[in-house]
Tab-separated table of C-alpha atoms in Angstrom:
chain	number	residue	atom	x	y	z
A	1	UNK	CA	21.142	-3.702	-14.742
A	2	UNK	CA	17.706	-2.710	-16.376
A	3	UNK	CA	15.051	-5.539	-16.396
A	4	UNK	CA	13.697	-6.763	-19.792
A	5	UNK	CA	10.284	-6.045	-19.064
A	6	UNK	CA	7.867	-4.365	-21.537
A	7	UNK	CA	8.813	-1.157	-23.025
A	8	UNK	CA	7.641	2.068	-21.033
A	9	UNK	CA	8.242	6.202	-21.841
A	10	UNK	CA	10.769	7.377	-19.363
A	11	UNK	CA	9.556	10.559	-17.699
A	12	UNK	CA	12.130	12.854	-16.111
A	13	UNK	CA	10.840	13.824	-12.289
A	14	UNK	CA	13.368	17.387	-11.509
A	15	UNK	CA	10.996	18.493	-8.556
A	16	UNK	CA	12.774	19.617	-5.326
A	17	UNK	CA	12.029	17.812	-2.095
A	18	UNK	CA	9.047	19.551	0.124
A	19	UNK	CA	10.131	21.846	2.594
A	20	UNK	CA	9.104	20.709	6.112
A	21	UNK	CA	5.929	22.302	8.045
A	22	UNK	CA	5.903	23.660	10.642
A	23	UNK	CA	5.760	21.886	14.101
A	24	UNK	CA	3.371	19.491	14.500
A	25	UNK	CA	0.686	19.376	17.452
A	26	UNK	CA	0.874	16.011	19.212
A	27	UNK	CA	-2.524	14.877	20.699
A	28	UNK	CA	-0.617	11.921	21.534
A	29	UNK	CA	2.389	10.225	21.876
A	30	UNK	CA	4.474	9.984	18.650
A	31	UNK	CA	6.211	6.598	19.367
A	32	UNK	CA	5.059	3.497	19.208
A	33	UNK	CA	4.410	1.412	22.785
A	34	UNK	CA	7.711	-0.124	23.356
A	35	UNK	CA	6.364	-3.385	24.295
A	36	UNK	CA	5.770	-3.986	20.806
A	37	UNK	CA	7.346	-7.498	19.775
A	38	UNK	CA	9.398	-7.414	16.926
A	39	UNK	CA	7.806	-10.202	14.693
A	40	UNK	CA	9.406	-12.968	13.282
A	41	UNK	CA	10.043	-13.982	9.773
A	42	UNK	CA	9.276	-17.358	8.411
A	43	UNK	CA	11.849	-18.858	5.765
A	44	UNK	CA	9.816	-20.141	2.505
A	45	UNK	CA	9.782	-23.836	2.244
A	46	UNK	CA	10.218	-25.818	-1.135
A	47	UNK	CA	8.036	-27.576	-2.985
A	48	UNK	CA	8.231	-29.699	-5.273
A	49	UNK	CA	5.954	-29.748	-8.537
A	50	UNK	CA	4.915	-32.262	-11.315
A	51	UNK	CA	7.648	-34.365	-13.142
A	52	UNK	CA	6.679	-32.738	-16.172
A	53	UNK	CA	7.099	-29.341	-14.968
A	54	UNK	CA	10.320	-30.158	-13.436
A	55	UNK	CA	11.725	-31.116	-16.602
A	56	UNK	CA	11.948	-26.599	-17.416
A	57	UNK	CA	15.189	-25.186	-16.045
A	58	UNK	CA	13.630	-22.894	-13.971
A	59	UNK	CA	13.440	-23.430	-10.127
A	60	UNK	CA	10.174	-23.862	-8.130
A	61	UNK	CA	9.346	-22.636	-4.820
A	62	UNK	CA	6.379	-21.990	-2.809
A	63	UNK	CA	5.951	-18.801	-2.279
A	64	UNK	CA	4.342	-18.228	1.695
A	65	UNK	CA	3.819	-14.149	1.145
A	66	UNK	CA	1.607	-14.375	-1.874
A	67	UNK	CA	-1.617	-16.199	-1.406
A	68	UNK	CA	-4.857	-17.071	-3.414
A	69	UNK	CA	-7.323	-13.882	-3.438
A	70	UNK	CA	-10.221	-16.288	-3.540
A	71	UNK	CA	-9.431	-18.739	-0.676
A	72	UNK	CA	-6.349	-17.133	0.855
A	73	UNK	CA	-4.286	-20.296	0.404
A	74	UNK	CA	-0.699	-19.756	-0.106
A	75	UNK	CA	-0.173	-19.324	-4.104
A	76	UNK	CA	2.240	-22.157	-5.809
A	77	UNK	CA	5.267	-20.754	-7.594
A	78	UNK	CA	7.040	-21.683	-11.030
A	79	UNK	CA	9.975	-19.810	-11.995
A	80	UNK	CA	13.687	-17.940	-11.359
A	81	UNK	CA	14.123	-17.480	-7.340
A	82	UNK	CA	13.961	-14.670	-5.337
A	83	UNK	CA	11.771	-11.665	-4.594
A	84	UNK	CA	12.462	-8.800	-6.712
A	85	UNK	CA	10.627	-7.391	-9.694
A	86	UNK	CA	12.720	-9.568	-12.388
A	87	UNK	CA	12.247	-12.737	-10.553
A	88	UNK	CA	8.709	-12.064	-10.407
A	89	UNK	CA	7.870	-10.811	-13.282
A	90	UNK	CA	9.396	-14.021	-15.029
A	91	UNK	CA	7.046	-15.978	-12.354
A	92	UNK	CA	3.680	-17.639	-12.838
A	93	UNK	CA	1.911	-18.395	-9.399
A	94	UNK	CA	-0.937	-21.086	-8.849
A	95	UNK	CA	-3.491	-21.761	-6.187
A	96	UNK	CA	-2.972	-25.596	-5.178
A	97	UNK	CA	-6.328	-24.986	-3.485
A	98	UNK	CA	-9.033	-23.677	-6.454
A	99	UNK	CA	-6.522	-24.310	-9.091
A	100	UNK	CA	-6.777	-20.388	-10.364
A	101	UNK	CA	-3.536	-18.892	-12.079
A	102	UNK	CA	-2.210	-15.498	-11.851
A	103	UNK	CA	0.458	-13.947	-13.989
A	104	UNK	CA	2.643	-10.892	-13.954
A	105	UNK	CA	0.982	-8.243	-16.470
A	106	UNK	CA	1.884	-4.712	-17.872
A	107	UNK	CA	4.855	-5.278	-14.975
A	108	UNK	CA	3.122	-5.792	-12.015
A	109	UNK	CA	1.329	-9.717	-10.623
A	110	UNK	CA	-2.257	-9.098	-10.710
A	111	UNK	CA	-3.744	-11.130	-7.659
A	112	UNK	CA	-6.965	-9.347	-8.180
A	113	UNK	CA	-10.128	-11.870	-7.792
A	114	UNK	CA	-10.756	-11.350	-11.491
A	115	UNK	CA	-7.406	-11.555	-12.701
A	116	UNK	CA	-7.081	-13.381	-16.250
A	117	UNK	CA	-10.108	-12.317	-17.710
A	118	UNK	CA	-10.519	-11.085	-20.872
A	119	UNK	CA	-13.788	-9.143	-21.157
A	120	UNK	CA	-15.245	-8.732	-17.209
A	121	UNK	CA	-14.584	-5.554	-15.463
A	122	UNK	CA	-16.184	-4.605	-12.337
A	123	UNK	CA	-18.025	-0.778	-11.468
A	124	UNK	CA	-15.949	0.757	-9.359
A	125	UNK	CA	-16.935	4.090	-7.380
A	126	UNK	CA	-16.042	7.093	-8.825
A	127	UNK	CA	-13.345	7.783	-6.379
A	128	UNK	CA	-11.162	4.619	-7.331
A	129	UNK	CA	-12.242	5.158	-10.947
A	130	UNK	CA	-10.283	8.257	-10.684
A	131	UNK	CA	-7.204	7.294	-9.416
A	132	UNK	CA	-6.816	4.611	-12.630
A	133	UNK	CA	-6.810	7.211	-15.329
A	134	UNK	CA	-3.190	7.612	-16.863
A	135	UNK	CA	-3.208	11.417	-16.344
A	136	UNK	CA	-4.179	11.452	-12.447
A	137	UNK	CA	-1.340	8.780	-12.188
A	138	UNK	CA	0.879	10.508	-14.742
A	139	UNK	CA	0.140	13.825	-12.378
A	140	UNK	CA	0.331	12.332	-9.157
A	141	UNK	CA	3.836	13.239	-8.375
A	142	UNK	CA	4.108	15.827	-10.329
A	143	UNK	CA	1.864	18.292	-8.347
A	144	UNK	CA	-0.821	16.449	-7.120
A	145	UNK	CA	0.659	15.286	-3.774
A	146	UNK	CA	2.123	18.595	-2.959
A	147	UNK	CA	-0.496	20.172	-2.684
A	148	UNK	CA	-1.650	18.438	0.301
A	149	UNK	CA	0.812	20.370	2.151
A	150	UNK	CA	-1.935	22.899	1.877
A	151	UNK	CA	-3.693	20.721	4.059
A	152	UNK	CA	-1.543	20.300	6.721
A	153	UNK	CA	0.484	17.235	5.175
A	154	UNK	CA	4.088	17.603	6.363
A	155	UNK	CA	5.915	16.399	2.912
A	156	UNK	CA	6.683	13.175	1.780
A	157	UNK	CA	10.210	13.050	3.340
A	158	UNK	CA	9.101	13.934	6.845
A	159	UNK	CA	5.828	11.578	6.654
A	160	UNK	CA	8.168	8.991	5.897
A	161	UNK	CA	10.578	9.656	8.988
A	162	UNK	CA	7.046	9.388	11.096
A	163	UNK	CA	6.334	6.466	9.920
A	164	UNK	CA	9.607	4.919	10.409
A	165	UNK	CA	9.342	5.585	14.000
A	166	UNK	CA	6.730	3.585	14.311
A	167	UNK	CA	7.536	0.673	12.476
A	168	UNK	CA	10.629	0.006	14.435
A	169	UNK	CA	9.200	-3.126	15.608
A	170	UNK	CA	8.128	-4.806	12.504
A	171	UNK	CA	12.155	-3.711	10.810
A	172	UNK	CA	13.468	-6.738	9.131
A	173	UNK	CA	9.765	-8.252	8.482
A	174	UNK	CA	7.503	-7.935	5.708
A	175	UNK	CA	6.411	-4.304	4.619
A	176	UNK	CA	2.618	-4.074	2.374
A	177	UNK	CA	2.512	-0.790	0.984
A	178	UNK	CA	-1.206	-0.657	0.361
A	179	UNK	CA	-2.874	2.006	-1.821
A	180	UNK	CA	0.561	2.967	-2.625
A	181	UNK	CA	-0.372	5.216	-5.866
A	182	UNK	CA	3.119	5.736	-7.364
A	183	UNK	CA	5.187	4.296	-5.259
A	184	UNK	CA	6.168	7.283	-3.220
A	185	UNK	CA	7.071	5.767	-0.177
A	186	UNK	CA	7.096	2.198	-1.588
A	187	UNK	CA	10.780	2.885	-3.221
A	188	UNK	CA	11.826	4.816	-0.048
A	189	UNK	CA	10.764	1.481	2.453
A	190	UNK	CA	12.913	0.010	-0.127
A	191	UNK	CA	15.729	1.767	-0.438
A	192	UNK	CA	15.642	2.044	3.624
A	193	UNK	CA	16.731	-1.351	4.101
A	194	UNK	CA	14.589	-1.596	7.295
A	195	UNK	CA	12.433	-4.783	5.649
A	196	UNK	CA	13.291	-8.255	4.109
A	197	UNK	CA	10.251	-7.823	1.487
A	198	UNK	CA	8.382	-4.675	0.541
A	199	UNK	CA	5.241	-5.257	-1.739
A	200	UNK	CA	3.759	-1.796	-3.571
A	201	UNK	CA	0.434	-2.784	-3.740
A	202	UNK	CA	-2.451	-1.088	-5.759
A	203	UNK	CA	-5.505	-1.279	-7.450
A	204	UNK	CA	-4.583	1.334	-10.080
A	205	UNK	CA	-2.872	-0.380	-13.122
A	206	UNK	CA	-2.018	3.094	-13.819
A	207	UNK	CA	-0.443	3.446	-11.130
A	208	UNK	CA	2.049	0.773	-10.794
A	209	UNK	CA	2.881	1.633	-13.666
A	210	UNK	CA	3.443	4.864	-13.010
A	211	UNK	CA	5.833	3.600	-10.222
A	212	UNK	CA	7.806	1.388	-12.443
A	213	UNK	CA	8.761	3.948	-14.485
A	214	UNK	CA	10.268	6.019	-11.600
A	215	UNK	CA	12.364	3.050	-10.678
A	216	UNK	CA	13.078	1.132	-14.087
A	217	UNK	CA	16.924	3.132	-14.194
A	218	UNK	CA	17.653	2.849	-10.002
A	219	UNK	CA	19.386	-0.709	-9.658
A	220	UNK	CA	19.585	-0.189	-6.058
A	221	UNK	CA	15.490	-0.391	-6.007
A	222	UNK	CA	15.610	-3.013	-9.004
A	223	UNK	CA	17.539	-5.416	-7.083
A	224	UNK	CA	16.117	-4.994	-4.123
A	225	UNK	CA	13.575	-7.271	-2.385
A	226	UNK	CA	10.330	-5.138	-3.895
A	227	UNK	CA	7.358	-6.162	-5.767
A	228	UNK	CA	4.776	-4.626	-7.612
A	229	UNK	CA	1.464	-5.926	-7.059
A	230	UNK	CA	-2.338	-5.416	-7.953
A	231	UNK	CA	-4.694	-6.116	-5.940
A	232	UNK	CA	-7.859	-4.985	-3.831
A	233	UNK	CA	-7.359	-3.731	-0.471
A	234	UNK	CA	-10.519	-5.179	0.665
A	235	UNK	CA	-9.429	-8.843	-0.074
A	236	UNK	CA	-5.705	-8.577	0.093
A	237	UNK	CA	-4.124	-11.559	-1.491
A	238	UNK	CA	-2.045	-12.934	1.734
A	239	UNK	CA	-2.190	-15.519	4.213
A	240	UNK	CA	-3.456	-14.501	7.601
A	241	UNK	CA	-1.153	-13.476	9.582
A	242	UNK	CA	1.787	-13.739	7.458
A	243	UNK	CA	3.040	-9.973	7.317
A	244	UNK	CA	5.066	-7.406	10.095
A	245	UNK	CA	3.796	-3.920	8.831
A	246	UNK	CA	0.770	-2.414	7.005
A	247	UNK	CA	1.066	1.230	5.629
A	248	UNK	CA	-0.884	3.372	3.813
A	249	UNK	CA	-0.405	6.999	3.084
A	250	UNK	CA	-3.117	9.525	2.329
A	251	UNK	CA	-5.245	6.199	1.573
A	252	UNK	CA	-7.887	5.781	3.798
A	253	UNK	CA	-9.817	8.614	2.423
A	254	UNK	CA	-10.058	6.880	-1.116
A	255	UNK	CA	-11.467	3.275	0.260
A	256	UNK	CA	-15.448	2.461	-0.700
A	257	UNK	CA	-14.782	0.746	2.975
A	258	UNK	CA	-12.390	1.865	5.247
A	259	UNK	CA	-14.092	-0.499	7.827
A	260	UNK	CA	-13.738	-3.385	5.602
A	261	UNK	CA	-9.657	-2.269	4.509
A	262	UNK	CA	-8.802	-2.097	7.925
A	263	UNK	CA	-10.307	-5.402	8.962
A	264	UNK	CA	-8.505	-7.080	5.874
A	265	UNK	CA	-5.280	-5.146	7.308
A	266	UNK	CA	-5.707	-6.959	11.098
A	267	UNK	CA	-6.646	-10.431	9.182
A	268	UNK	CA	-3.076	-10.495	7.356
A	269	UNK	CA	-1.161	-8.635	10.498
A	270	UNK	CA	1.176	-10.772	12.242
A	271	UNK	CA	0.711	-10.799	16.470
A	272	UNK	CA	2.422	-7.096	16.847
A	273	UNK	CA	2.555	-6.466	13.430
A	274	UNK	CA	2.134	-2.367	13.105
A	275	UNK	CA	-0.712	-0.731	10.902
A	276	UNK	CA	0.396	2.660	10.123
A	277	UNK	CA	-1.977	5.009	8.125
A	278	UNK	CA	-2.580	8.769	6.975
A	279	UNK	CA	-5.332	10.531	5.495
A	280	UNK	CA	-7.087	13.858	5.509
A	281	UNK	CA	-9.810	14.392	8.064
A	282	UNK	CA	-13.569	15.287	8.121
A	283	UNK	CA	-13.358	17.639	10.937
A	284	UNK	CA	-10.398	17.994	13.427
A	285	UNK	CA	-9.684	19.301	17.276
A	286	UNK	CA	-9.229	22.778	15.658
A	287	UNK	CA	-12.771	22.863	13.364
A	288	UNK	CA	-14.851	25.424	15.560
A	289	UNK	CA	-17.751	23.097	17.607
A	290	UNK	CA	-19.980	25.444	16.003
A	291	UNK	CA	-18.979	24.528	12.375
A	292	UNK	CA	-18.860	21.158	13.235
A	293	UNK	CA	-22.718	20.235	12.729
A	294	UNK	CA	-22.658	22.046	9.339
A	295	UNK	CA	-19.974	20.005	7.945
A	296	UNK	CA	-22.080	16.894	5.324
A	297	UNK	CA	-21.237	13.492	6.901
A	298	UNK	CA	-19.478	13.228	3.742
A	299	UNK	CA	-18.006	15.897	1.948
A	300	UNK	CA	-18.255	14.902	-1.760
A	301	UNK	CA	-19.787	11.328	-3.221
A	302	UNK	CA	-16.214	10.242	-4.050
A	303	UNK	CA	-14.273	10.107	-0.777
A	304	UNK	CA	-15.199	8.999	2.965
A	305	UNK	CA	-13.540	11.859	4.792
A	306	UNK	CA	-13.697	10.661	8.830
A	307	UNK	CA	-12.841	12.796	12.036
A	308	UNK	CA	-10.130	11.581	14.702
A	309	UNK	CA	-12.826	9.861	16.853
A	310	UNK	CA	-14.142	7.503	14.067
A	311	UNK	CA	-11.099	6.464	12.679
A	312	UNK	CA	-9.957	5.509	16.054
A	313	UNK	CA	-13.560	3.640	16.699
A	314	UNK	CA	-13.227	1.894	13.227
A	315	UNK	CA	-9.547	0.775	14.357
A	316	UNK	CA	-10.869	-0.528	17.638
A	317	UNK	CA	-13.761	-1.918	16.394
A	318	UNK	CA	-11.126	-4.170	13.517
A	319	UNK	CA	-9.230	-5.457	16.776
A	320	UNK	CA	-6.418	-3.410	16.358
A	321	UNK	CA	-5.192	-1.751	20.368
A	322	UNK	CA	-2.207	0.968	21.190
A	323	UNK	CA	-3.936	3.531	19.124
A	324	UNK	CA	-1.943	6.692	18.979
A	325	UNK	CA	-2.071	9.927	16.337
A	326	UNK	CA	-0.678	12.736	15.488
A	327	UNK	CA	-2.951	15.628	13.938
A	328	UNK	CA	-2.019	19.155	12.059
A	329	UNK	CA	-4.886	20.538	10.503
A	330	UNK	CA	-6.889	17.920	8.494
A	331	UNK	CA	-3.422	15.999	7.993
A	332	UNK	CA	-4.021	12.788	10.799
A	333	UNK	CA	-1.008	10.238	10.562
A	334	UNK	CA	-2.036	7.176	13.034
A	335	UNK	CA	-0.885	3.707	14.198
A	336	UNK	CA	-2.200	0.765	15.599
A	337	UNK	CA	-1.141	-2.637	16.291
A	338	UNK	CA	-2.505	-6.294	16.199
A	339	UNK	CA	-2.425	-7.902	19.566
C-alpha cells in the first residue's frame, strides 16, 4: 500500500551488494559484555486533550518517544495511531510544556529547535552544509559509500551484521538511527525485526528524503514501526533515558562536536542501552609512529577525524563504560554502553 504523501521522482538503485573485506584485525573483543541488561520498553499512556479537539475523528495519544527539542518534555500527539511513516506523517505533535508545535514536512517530523519558521536558518559548518545538497544525497548510495571500502570499511551488509552483534541486548527496544544519511542501515534495522521502533534520524532534509524514496514502493518497510525524523544530533529531541540503542554509521567524523553528540547519546540512553558507532580514523595502530606527528590534528576544516585513543577518551569522558572496537585500516566500528 503506497502512502499518500507528497509526490517524489522514483530513482531506480541496480547496484550489487559489496563484496566482503578481508578479515578484520580485532584489537578487542567483538561481542558485547554479556552482562548487558536487556532494557525494557515502556507502553505509551493516553491522554486526553481539549473537548474541542476531541470533537475530530482522529485519535489522540501521547507520544513518550518523541519529546520537545527545547525542554525535552515528552511532545503531545493529535492524530491516526501508531508509529509508522503514514501515521506520522498525518500527526501534529505539541509541547504541553513551552507550547511549541512541530509538524511532519517534505515527509519527515522536523523536531529541529527552529522548526516552523519561515525565514531563519542557522550557519552550519561546511561539513554538514555538504551533506544537505540534493546531489551529495542523490549520490550517496550511488557511489559515494562504496568507496569507503577503500578505506578499510567492510560493506554495508557486513557492518550491519557487526552491529547486530552488539545490539543483542537492546533487541525488541527502541533503535535511533542518528546521522543516518539515506537510510542505509535505517531500512535494514527495520526490516530486521530486532526493534519495536526504529527512528532514521537526520539533519539533512536532503537526505531523508533521499531515504523515502528508496522505501516509498517496499510495504514491508512502509508498514513497519519506522519514522523519519529531522533533527540535530547535538540536542536530540527525546526524553532522557527513554531509548535501548544508539547507532551511527560513518557519522562521527561529520559532527561540529563529537563530544557534545555523544553526551546527547548517554543523556537519552536507557540504563544498558548500547551506543554503537563507526567512522574513519585520524591515525590508527598500523600508521608508522614516525608518521604519526606529521599527520594535522585535523585533516581538512570540514571533518574531525580522531584516532582510537580519543574516541575511546571522549566515550569515557560522556559516561559511557564496556568500551570495545574493532579496527581495519582507518575503518574503527566501536560500542559502548550506559551504565
Amino acid at each position: 500500500m503506497a502512502v499518500a504523501l507528497q509526490p517524489s521522482l522514483r530513482f531506480h538503485h541496480n547496484s550489487p551488494f559489496f563484496p566482503k573485506s578481508p578479515h578484520l584485525s580485532r584489537n578487542s573483543q567483538i561481542r558485547p559484555n554479556p552482562s548487558f541488561a536487556t532494557a525494557s520498553i515502556r507502553a505509551s499512556s493516553a491522554v486526553a486533550l481539549d473537548t474541542e479537539s476531541s470533537r475530530e475523528a482522529q485519535s489522540t495519544s501521547d507520544v513518550e518517544l518523541f519529546a520537545c527539542a527545547i525542554c525535552y518534555e515528552p511532545l503531545i500527539r493529535k492524530g491516526p495511531s501508531g508509529f509508522n511513516l503514514q501515521a506520522i506523517y498525518r500527526s501534529g505533535f505539541k509541547c504541553r510544556n513551552c507550547n511549541k508545535s512541530y509538524s511532519s514536512k517534505n515527509l519527515y517530523l522536523d523536531l529541529t529547535v527552529t522548526s516552523g519558521t519561515k525565514e531563519y536558518n542557522e550557519f552550519q559548518p561546511a561539513g554538514t552544509e555538504l551533506f544537505r545538497s540534493p546531489l551529495v544525497s542523490f549520490v550517496y548510495e550511488r557511489g559515494w559509500r562504496q568507496n569507503f571500502n577503500s578505506r578499510g570499511f567492510p560493506g554495508p551488509d557486513e557492518e550491519f551484521s557487526m552491529a547486530q552483534e552488539y545490539f543483542k541486548p537492546a533487541e525488541g527496544g527502541v533503535l535511533i538511527d542518528v546521522s543516518c544519511g539515506s537510510g542505509l542501515f535505517s531500512r535494514k534495522f527495520a526490516k530486521s525485526g530486532s526493534y519495536s521502533r526504529v527512528v532514521a534520524l537526520d539533519f539533512s532534509e536532503n537526505m531523508l528524503r533521499q531515504c523515502f524514496d528508496f522505501i516509498k514502493n517496499d510495504d514491508a518497510i512502509l508498514n513497519s514501526n519506522l519514522a523519519l525524523v529531522r533533527a540535530d544530533v547535538s540536542r536530540l529531541p527525546f526524553a532522557s533515558g527513554s531509548v535501548d540503542a544508539v547507532h551511527a554509521g560513518a557519522a562521527l567524523h561529520c559532527w561540529p562536536s563529537p563530544s557534545n553528540a555523544i553526551a546527547e547519546i548517554n543523556r537519552i540512553l536507557r540504563s544498558g542501552g548500547v551506543f554503537v558507532g563507526s567512522t574513519f580514523l585520524r591515525v590508527s595502530s598500523s600508521t608508522p609512529t614516525w608518521l604519526r606527528p606529521l599527520i594535522r590534528e585535523r585533516i581538512t576544516s570540514n571533518y574531525n577525524y580522531l584516532t582510537e585513543e580519543e574516541i575511546e577518551e571522549v566515550c569515557k569522558s560522556c559516561g559511557l563504560v564496556n568500551y570495545t572496537k574493532i579496527v581495519q585500516q582507518s575503518f574503527i566500528m566501536f560500542s559502548a554502553q550506559k551504565p
